[in-house]
Tab-separated table of N, CA and C in Angstrom:
chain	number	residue	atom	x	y	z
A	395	UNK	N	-4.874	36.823	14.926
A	395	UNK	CA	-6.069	36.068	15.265
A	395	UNK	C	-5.841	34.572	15.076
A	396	UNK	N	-6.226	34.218	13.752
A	396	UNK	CA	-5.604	32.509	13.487
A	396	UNK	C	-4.461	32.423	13.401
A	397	UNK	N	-4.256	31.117	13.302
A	397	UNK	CA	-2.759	30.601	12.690
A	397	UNK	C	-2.834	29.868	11.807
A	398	UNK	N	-1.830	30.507	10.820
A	398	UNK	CA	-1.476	29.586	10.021
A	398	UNK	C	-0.173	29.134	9.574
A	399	UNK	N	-0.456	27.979	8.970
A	399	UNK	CA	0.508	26.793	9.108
A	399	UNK	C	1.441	26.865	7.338
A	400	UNK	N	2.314	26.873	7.936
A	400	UNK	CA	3.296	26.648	6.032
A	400	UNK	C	3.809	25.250	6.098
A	401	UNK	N	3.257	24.812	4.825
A	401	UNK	CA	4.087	23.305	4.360
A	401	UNK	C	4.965	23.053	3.334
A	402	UNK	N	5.944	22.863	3.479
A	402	UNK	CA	7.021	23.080	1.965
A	402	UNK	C	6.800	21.565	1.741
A	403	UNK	N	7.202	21.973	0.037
A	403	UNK	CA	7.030	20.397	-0.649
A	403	UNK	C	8.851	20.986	-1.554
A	404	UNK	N	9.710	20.700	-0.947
A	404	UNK	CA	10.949	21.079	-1.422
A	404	UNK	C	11.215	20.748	-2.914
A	405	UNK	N	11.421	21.595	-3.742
A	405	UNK	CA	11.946	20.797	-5.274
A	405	UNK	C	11.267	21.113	-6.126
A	406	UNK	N	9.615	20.931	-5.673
A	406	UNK	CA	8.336	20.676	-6.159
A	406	UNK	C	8.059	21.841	-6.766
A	407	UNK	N	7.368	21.503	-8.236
A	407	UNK	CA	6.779	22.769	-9.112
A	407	UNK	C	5.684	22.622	-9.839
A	408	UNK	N	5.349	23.972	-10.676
A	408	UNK	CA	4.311	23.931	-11.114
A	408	UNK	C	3.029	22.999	-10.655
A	409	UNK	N	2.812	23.724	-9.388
A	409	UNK	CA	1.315	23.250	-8.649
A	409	UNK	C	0.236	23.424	-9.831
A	410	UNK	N	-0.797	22.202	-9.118
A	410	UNK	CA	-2.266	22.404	-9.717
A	410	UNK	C	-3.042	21.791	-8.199
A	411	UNK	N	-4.198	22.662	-8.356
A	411	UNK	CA	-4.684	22.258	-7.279
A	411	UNK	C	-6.283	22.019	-7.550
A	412	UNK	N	-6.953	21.432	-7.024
A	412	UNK	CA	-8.098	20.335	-7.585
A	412	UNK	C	-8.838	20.259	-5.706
A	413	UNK	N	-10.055	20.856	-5.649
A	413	UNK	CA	-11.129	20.471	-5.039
A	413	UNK	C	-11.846	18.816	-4.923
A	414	UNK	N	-11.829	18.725	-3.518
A	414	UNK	CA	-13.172	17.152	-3.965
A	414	UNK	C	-14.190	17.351	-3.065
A	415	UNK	N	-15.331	17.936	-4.075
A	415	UNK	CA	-16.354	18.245	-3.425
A	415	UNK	C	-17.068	17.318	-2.422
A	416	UNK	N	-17.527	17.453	-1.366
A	416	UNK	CA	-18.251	16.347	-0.333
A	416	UNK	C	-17.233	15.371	0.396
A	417	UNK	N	-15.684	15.428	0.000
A	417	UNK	CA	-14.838	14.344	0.605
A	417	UNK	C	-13.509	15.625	1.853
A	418	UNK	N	-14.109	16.852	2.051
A	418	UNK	CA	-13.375	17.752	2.102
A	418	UNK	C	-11.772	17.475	2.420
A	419	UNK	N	-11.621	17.513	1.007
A	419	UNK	CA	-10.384	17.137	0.889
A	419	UNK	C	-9.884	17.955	-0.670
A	420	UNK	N	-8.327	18.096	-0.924
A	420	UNK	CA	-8.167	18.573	-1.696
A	420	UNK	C	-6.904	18.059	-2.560
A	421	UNK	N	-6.821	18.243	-3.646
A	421	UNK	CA	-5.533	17.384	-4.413
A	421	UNK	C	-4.333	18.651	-4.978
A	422	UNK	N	-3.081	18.360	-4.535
A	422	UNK	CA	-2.011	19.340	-5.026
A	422	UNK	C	-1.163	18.470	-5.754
A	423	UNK	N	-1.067	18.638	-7.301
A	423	UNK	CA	-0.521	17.935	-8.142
A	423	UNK	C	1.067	18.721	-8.506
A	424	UNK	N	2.091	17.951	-8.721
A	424	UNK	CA	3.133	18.702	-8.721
A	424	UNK	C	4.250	18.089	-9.134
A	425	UNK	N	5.522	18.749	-9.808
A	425	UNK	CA	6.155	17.983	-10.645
A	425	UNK	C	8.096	17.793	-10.029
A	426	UNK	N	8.527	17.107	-9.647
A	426	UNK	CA	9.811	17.237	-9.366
A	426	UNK	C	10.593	15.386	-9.740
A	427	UNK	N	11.615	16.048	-10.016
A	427	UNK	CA	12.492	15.348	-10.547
A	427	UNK	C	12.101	14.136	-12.004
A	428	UNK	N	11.247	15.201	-12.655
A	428	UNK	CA	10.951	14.574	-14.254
A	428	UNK	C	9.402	13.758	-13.549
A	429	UNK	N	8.924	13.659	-12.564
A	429	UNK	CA	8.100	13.097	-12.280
A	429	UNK	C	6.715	13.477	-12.211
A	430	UNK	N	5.593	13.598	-12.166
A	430	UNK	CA	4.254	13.971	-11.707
A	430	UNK	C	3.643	13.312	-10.018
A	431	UNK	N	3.409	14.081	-9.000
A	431	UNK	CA	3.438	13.762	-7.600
A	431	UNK	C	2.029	14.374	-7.221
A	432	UNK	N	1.111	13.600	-6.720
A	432	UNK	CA	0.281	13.891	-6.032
A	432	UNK	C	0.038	14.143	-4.237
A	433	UNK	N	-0.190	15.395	-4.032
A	433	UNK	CA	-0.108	15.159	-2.325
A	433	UNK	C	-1.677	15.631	-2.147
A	434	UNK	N	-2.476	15.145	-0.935
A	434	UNK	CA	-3.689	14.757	-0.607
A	434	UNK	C	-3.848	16.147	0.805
A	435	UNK	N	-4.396	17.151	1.009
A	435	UNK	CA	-4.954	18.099	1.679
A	435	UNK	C	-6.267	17.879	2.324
A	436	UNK	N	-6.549	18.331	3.367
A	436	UNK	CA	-7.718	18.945	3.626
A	436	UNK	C	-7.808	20.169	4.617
A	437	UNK	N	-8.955	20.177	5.341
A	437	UNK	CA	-9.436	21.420	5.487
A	437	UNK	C	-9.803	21.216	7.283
A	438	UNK	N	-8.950	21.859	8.151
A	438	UNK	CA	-8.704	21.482	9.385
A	438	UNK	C	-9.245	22.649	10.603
A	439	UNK	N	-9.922	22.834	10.883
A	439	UNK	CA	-10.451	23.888	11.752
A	439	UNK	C	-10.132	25.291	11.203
A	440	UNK	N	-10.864	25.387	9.967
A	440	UNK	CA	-10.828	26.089	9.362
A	440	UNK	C	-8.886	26.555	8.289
A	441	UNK	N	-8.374	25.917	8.596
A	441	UNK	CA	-7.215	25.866	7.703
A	441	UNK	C	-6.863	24.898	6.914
A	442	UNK	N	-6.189	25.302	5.827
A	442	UNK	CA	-5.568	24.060	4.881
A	442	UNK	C	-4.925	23.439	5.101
A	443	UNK	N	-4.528	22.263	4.943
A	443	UNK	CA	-3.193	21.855	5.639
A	443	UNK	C	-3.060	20.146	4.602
A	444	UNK	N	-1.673	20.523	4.178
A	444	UNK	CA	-1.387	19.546	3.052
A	444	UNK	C	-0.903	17.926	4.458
A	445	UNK	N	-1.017	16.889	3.683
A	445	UNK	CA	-0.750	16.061	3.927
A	445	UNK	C	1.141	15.258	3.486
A	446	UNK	N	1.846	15.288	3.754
A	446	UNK	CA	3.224	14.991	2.929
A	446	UNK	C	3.566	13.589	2.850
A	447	UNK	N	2.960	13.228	4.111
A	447	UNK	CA	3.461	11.917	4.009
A	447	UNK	C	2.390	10.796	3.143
A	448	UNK	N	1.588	11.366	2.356
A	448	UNK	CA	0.817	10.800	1.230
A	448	UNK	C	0.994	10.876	-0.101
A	449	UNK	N	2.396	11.579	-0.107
A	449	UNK	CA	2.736	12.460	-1.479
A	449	UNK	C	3.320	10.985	-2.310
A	450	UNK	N	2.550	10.724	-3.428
A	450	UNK	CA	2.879	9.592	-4.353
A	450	UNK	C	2.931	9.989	-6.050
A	451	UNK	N	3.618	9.278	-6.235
A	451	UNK	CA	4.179	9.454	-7.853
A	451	UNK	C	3.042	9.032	-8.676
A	452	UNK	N	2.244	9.682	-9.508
A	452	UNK	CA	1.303	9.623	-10.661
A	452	UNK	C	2.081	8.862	-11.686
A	453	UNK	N	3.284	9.872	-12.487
A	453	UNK	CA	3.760	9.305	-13.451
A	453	UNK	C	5.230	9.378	-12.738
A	454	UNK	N	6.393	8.258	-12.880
A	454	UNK	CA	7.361	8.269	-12.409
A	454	UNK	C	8.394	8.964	-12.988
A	455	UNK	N	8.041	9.481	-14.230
A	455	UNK	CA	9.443	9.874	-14.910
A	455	UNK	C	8.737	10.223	-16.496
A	456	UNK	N	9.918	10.486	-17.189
A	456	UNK	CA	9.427	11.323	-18.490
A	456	UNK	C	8.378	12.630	-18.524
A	457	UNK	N	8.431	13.095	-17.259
A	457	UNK	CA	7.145	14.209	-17.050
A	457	UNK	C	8.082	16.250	-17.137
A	458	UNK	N	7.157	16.698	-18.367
A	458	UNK	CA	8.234	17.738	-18.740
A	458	UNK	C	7.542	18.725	-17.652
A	459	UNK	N	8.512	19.668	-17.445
A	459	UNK	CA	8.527	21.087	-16.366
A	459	UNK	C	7.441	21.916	-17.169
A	460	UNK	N	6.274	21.419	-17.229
A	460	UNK	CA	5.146	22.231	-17.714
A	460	UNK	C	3.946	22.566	-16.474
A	461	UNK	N	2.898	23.149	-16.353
A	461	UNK	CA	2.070	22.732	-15.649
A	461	UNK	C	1.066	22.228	-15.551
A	462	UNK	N	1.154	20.560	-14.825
A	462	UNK	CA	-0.137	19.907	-15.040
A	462	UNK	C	-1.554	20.284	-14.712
A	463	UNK	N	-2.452	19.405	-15.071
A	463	UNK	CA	-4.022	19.654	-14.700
A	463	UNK	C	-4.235	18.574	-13.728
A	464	UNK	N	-5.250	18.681	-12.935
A	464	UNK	CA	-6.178	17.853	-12.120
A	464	UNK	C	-7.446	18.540	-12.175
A	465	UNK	N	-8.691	17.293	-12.385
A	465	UNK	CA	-9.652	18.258	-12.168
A	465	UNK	C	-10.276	16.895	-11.445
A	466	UNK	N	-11.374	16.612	-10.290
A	466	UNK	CA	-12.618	15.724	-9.884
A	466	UNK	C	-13.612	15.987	-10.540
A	467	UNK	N	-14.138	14.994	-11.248
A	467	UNK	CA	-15.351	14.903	-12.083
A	467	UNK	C	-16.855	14.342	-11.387
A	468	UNK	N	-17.521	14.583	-12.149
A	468	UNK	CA	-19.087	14.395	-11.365
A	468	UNK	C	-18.959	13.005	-11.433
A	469	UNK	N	-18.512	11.981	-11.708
A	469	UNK	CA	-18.700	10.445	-11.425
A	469	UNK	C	-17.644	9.775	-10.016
A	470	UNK	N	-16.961	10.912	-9.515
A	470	UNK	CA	-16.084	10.751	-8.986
A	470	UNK	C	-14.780	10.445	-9.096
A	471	UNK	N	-14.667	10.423	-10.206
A	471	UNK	CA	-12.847	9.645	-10.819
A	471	UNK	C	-12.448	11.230	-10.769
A	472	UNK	N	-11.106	10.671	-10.983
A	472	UNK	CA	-9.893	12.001	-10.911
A	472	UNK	C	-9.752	12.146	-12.991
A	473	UNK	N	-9.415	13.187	-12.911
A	473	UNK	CA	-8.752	13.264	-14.430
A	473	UNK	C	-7.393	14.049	-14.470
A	474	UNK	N	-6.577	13.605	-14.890
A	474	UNK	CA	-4.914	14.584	-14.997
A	474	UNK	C	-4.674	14.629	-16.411
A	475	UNK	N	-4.383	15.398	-16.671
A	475	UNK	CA	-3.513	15.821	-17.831
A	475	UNK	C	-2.002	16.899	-17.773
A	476	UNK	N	-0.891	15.909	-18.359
A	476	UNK	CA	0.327	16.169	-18.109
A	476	UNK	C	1.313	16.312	-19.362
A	477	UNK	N	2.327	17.140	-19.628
A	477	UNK	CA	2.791	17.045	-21.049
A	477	UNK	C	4.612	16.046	-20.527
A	478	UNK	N	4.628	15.616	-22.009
A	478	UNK	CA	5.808	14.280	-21.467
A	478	UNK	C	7.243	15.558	-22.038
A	479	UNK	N	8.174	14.925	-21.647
A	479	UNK	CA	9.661	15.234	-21.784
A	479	UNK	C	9.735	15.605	-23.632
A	480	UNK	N	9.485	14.885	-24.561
A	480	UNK	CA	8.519	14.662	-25.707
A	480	UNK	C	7.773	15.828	-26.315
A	481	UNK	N	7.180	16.332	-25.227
A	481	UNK	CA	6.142	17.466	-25.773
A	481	UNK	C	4.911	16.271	-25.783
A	482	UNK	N	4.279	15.247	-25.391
A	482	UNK	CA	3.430	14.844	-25.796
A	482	UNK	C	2.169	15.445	-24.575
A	483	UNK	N	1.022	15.030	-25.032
A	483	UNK	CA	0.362	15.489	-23.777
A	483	UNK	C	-0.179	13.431	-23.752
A	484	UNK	N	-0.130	13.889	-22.162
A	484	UNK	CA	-0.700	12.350	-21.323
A	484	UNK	C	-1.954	12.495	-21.060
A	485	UNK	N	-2.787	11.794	-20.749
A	485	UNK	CA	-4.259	11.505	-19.891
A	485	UNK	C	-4.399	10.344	-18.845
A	486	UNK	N	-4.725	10.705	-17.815
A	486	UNK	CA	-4.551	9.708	-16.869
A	486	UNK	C	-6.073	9.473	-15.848
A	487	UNK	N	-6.625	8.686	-15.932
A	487	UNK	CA	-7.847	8.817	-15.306
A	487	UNK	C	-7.721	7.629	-13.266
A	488	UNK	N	-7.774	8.041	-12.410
A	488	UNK	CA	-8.151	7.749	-11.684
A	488	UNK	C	-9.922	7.530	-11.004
A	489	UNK	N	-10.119	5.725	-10.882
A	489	UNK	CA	-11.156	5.514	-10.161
A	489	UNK	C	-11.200	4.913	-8.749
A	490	UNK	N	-10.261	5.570	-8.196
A	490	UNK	CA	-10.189	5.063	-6.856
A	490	UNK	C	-9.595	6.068	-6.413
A	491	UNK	N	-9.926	7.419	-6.310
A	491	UNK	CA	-9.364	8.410	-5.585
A	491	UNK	C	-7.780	8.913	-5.442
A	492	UNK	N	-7.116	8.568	-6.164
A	492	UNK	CA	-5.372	8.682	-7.111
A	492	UNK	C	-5.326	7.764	-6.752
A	493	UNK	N	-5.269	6.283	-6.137
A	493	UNK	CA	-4.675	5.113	-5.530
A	493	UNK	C	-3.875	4.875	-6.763
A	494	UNK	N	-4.841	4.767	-7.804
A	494	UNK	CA	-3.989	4.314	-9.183
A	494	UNK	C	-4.557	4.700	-10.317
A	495	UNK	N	-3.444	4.663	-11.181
A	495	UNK	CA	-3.902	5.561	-12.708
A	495	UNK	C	-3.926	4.719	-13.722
A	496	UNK	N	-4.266	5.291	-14.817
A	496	UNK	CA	-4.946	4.444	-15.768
A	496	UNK	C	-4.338	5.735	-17.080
């Protein structure tokens, strides 16, 4: 009946995936090469379909092979939480839709 579409994000692990309610759009958070990577989705005649060429680095490095969080909050900011190389855990708040972290 439909089709659907496969998108590889090569390398890439431990997905988290994060809803944005009213912007139909969706966030796939993901970790490769010690890094934390955000790629930007939405929702296309009825299918998902990731975006790749939006895929940008959250944290550039020191990011351990754990699996991160994303969640959209009722004020609209993003929230991530990520554990470091360290064992530490990070917090990262976005108010501009991931453009940039904090």
């Amino acid at each position: 009946d439909g089709v659907i579409q496969v998108t590889t994000l090569s390398g890439h692990q431990r997905p988290a995936l994060c809803a944005r309610p009213g912007w139909n759009e969706f966030l796939l958070l993901s970790v490769k090469d010690d890094a934390l990577w955000l790629t930007r989705g939405d929702v296309y005649e009825g299918a998902p379909r990731l975006h790749t060429a939006t895929t940008a680095a959250v944290v550039s490095a020191d990011v351990a092979l754990a699996t991160p969080a994303i969640v959209a909050l009722a004020d609209g900011s993003l929230l991530v939480c990520a554990q470091t190389a360290d064992a530490d855990l990070i917090q990262l708040r976005s108010t501009d839709g991931g453009a940039t972290w904090e």
